[in-house]
Coordinates of C-alpha atoms and ligand atoms in Angstrom, one line a residue:
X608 CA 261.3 111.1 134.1
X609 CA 264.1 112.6 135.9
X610 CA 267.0 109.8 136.0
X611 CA 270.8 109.5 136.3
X612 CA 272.4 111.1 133.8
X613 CA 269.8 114.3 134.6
X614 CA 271.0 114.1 137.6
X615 CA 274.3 114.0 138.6
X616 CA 275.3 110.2 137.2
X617 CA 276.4 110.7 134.1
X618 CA 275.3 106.9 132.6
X619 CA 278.1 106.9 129.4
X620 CA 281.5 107.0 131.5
X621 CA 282.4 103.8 134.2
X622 CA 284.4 106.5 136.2
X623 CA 282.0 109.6 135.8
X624 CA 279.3 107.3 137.0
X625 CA 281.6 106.2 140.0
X626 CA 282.7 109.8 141.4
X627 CA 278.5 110.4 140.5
X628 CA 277.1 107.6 142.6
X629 CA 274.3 109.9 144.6
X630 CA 273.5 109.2 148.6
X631 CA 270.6 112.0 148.0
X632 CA 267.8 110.8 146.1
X633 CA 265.1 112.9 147.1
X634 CA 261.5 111.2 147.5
X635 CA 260.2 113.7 144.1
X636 CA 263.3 112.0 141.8
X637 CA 262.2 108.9 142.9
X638 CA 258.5 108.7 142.7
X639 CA 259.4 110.6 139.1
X640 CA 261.7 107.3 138.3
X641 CA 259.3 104.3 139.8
X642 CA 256.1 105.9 138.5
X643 CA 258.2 106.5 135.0
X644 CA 256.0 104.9 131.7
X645 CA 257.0 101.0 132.2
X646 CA 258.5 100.4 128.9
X647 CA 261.2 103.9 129.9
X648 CA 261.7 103.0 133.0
X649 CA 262.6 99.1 131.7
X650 CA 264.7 100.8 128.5
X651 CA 266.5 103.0 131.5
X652 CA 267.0 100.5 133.7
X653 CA 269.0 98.1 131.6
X654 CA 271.2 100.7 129.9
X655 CA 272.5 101.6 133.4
X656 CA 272.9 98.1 134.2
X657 CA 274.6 97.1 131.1
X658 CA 277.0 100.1 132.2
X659 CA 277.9 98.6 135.1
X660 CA 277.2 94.9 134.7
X661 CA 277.4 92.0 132.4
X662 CA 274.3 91.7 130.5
X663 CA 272.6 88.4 130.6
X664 CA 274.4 87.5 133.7
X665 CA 273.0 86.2 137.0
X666 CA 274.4 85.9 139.8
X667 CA 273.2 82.5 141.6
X668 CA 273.2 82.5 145.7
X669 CA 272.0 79.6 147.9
X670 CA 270.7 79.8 151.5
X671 CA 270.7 77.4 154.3
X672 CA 269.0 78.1 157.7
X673 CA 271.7 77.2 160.1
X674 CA 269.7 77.8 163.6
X675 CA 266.1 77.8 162.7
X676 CA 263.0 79.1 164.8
X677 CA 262.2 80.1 168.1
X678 CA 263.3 83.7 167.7
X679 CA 262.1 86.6 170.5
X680 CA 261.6 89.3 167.4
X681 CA 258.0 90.0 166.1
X682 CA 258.2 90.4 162.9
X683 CA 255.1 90.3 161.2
X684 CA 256.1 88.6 157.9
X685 CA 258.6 85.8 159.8
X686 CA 257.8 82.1 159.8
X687 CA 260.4 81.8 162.9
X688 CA 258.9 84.2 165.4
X689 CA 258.4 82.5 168.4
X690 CA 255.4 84.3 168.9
X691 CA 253.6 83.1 165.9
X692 CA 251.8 79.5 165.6
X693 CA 253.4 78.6 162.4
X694 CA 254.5 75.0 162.0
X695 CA 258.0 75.8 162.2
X696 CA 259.8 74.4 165.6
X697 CA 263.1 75.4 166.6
X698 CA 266.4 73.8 166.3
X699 CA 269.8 74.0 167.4
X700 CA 273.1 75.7 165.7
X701 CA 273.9 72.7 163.0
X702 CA 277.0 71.4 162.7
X703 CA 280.0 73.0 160.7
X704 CA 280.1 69.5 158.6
X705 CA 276.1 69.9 157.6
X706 CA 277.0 73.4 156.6
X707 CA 279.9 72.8 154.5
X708 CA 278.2 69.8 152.7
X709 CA 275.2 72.2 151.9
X710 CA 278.3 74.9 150.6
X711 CA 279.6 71.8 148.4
X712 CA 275.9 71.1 146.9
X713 CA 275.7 74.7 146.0
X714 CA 278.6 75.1 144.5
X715 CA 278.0 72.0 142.4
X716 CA 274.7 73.8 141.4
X717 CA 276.5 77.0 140.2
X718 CA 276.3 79.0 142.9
X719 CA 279.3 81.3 143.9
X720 CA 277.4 82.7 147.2
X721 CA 276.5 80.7 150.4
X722 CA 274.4 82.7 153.2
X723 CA 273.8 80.9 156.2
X724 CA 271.0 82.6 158.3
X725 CA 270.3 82.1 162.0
X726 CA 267.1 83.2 163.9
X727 CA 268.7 85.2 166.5
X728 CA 267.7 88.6 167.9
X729 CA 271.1 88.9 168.0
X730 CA 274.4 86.6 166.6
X731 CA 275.0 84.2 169.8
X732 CA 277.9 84.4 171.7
X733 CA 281.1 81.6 172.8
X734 CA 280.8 78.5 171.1
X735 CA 278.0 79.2 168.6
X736 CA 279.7 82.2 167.4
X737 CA 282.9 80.4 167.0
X738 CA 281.2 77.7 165.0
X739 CA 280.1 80.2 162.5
X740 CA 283.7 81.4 162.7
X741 CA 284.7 77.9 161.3
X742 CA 281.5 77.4 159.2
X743 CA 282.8 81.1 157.2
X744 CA 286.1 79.5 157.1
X745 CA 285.1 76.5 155.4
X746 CA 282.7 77.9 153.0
X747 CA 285.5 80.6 151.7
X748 CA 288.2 77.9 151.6
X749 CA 285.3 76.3 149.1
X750 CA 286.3 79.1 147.0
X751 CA 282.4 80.7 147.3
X752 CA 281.6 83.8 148.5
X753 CA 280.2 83.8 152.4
X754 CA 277.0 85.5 153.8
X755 CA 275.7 85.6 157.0
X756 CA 272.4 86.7 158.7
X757 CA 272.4 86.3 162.3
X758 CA 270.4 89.5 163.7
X759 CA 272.3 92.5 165.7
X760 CA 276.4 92.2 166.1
X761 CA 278.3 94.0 167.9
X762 CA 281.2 95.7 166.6
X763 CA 283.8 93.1 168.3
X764 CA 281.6 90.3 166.4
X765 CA 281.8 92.1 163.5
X766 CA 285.5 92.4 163.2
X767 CA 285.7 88.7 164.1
X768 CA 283.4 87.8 161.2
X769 CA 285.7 89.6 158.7
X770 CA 288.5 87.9 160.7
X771 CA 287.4 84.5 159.2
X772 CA 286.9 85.8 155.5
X773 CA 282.9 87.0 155.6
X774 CA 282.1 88.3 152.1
X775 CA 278.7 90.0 153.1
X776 CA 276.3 90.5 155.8
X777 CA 272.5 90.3 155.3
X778 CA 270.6 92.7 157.7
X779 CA 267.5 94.0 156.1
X780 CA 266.0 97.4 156.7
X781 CA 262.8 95.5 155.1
X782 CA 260.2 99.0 154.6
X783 CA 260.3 102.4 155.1
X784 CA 260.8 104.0 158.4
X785 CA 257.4 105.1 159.2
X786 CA 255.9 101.9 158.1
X787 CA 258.2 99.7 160.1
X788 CA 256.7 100.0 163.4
X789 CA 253.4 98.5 161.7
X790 CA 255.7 95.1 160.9
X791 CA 258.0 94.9 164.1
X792 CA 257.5 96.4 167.6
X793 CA 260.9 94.1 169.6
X794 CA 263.6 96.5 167.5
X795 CA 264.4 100.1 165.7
X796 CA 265.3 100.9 162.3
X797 CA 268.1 102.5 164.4
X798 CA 269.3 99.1 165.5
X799 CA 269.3 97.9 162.1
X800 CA 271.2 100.8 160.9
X801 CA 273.9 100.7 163.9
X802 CA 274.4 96.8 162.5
X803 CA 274.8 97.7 159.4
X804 CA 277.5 100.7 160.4
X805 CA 279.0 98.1 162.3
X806 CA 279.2 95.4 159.2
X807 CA 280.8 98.7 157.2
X808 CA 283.4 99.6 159.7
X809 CA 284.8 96.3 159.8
X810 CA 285.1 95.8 155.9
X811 CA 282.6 93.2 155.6
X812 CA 279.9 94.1 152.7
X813 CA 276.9 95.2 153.2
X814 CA 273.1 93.1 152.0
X815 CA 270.4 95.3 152.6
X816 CA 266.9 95.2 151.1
X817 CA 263.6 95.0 151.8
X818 CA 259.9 93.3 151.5
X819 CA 257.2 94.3 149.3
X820 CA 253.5 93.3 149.7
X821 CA 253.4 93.6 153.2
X822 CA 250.8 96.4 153.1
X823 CA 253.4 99.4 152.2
X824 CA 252.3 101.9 149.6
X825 CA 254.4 103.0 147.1
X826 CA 255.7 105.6 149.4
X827 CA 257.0 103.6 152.0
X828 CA 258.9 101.9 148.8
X829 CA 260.2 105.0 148.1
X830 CA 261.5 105.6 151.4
X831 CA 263.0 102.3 151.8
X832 CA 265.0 102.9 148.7
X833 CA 266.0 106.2 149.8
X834 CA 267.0 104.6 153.3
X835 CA 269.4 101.9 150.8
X836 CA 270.8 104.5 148.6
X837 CA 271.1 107.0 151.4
X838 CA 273.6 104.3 152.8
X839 CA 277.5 105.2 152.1
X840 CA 278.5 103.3 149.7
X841 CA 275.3 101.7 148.5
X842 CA 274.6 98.2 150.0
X843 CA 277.0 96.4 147.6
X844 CA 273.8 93.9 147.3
X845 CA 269.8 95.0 148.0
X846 CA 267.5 91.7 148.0
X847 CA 264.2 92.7 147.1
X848 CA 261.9 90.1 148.8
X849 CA 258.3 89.9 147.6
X850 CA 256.3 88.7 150.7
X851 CA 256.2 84.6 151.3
X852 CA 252.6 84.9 153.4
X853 CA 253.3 82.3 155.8
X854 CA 249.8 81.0 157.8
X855 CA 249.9 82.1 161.6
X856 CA 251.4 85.2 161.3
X857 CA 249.9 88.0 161.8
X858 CA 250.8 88.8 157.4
X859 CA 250.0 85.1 156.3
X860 CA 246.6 86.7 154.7
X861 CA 247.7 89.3 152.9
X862 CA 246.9 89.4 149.5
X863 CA 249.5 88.5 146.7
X864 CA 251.6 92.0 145.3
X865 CA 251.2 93.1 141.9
X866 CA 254.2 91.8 140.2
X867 CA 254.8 95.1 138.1
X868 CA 255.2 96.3 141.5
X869 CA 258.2 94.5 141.9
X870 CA 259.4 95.3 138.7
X871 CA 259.3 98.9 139.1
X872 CA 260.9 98.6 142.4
X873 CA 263.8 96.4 141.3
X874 CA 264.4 99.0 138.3
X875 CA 264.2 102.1 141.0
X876 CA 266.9 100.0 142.7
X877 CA 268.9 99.6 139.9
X878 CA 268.5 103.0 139.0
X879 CA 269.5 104.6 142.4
X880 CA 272.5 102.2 142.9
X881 CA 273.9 101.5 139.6
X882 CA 277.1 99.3 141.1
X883 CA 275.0 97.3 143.5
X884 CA 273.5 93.3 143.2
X885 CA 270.2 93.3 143.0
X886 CA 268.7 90.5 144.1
X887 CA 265.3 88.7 143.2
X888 CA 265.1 87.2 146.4
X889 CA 262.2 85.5 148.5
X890 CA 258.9 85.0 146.2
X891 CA 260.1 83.7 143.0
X892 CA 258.0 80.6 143.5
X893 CA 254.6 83.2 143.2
X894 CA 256.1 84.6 140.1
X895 CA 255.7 83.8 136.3
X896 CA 258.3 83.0 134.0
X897 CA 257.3 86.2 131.9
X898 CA 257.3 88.3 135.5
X899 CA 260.9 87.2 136.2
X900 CA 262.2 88.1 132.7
X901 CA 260.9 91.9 133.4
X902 CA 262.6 91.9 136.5
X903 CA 265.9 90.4 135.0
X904 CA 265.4 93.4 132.1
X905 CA 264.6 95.8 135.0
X906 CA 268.3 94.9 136.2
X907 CA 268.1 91.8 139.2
X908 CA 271.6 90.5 139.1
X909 CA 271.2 87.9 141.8
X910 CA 269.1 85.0 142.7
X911 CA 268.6 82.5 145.1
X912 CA 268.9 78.7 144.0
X913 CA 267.8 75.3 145.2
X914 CA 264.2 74.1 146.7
X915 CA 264.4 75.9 149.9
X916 CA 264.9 79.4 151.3
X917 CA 264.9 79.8 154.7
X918 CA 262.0 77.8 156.1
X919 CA 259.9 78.1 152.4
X920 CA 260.2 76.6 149.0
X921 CA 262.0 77.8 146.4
X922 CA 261.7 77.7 142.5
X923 CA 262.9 73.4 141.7
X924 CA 266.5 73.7 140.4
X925 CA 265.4 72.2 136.9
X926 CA 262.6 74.7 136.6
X927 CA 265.4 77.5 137.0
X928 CA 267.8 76.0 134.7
X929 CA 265.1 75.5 131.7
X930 CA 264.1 79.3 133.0
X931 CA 267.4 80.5 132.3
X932 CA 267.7 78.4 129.3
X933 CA 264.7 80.3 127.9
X934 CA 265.8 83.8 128.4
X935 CA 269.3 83.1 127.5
X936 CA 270.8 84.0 130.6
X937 CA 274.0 82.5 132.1
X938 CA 275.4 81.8 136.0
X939 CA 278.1 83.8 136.9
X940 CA 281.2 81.6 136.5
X941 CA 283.1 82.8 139.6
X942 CA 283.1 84.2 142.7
X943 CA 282.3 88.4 142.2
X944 CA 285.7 90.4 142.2
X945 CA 283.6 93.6 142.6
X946 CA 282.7 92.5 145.7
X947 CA 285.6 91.5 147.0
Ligands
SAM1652 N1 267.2 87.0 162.1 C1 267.9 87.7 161.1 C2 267.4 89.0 160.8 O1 266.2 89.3 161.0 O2 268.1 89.8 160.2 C3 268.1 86.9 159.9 C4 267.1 86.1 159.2 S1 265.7 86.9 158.4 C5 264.8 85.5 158.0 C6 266.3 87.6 156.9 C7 265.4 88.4 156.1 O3 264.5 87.6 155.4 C8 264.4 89.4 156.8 O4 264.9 90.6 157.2 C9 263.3 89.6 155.7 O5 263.6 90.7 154.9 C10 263.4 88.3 154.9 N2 262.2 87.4 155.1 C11 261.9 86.7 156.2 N3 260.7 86.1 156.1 C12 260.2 86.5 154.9 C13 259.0 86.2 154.3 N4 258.1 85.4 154.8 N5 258.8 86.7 153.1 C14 259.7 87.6 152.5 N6 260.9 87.9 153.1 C15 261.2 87.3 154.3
DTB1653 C1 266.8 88.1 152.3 O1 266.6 89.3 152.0 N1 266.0 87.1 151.9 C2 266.5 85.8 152.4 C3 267.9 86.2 152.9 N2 267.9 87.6 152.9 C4 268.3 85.7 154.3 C5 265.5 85.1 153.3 C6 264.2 84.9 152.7 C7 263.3 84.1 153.7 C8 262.0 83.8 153.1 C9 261.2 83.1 154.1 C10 261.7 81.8 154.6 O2 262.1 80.9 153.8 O3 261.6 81.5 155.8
SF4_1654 FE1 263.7 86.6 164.1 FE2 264.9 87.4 161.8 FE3 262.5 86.2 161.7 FE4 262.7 88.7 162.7 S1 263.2 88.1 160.6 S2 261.6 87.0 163.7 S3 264.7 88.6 163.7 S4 264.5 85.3 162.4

């Protein structure tokens, strides 16, 4: 197993690893890190994160769907296509109050991140975009980290975001190149990477991950996380989504992913971008206590909270508080400095 400190991280020193962080993983160091045995790649895994991170610490996010449904894009895997018969209708923009009383619920869960995601193509323009403006406003003046995941900005949009105090900006790159044209046909990978330049330039960071179970092989996860680690600097967060198979779209049959799959993928992440949140993101509810634990050892950071994601269910809050009871892990007390 060729890892980190073989290659040029050096895994014992904070700033050695820093001045080490590596943008050019090729695809051999990372099939020799994911295909590792389990139990080194696990052992590996955690010593880098325990380098970097405080062990037995999770970071706890909560989402709310602020515009929901109706969205042009055909994404394969996506409850909110309008192209897909899927139960979901669309709605309007909600109202800055909704939003911020959702923000005070989270917070009063634990939760020191709020992401508010829109089913847009791309972020809306005039008064929609300025009530996200006051929505980011609100939710930092909270004292909680913002997100947002509106689709494509422009550059202009960007700056504005970071204007009002965005923490983060969610725009996945969700597979590998080559496989992405399999998923979505309405946008390129190249769109998602100019957004994500974009995001970078004007100082907001960067959440950027992917799906698994969608039909990939473990190549295409490869490639994805040598798109993420390629990125400079890393995505300073990388949810790793196992697939929510949503009836009427054109992925609401596909069979459930092995959850060692995920494992191995959220320890490559960890590996390849030591600094970085990982987050154990969309299909938590399909996973077993004992499944999360390896993917907590395998070095996820970050989770989602509360019932709901997007447009799905998520794990019950009392269910994730005895969970964490059980493993001994703690909520991050405060908003991340790293990050900021
Ligand atoms: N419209 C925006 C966009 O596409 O960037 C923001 C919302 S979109 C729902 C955010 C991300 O959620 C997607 O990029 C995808 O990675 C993830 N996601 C959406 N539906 C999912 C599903 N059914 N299962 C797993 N992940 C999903
Ligand atoms: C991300 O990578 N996962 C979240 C968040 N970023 C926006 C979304 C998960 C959505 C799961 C399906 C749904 O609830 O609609
Ligand atoms: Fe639209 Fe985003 Fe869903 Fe794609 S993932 S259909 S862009 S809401």
């Amino acid at each position: 197993m060729r890892t980190n400190d073989e290659c040029t991280i050096n895994v014992r020193g904070r700033t050695a690893v820093q001045s080490g962080l590596r943008h050019d993983w090729s695809l051999t160091d990372i099939e020799a890190i994911y295909t590792a045995p389990l139990l080194d790649l696990l052992v590996r895994a955690q010593e880098v994160h325990r380098t970097f991170h405080p062990a037995n610490e999770v970071q706890g996010c909560v989402l709310l769907s602020i515009k929901t449904g109706g969205c042009p894009e055909d994404c394969g895997y996506c409850s909110q296509s309008a192209r897909y018969h899927t139960g979901v209708s669309a709605a309007p923009l909600v109202g800055v109050e909704e939003t911020l009383d959702a923000a005070r619920e989270a917070k009063a869960q634990g939760a020191t991140r709020f992401c508010m995601g829109a089913a847009w193509r791309r972020a809306a323009s005039g008064e929609q975009f300025h009530r996200v403006l006051a929505m980011v406003r609100g939710v930092r003046a909270l004292g909680l980290e913002a997100c947002c995941t509106l689709g494509m900005l422009t550059q202009e949009q960007a700056d504005a975001l970071a204007g009002a105090g965005l923490t983060a900006y969610n725009h996945n790159l969700d597979t590998s190149p080559e496989f992405y044209g399999s998923i979505i046909t309405t946008r390129t990978y190249d769109d998602r990477l100019e957004t994500l330049a974009c995001v970078r330039r004007a100082g907001i960071t960067v959440c950027c991950g992917g799906i698994l179970g969608m039909g990939e092989d473990r190549r295409d996860r490869y490639r994805l996380l040598q798109q993420l680690a390629a990125l400079d600097p890393h995505p300073e967060s990388v949810p790793i989504n196992l697939l929510v198979a949503v009836e009427g779209t054109p992925l609401g049959r596909r069979p459930p992913e092995d959850p060692l799959e995920l494992v191995r993928t959220v320890a490559t992440a960890r590996l390849l971008m030591p600094r970085s949140y990982v987050r154990l993101s969309a299909g938590r509810l399909s996973l077993s206590d004992e499944a999360q634990a390896l993917c907590f050892l395998a070095g996820a950071n970050s989770v989602f909270l509360g019932d709901r994601l997007l447009t799905t269910p998520n794990r019950e809050v009392d269910a994730d508080r005895a969970l964490f009871d059980r493993l001994g892990l703690r909520l991050q007390a405060s908003a991340a400095v790293r990050e900021a």
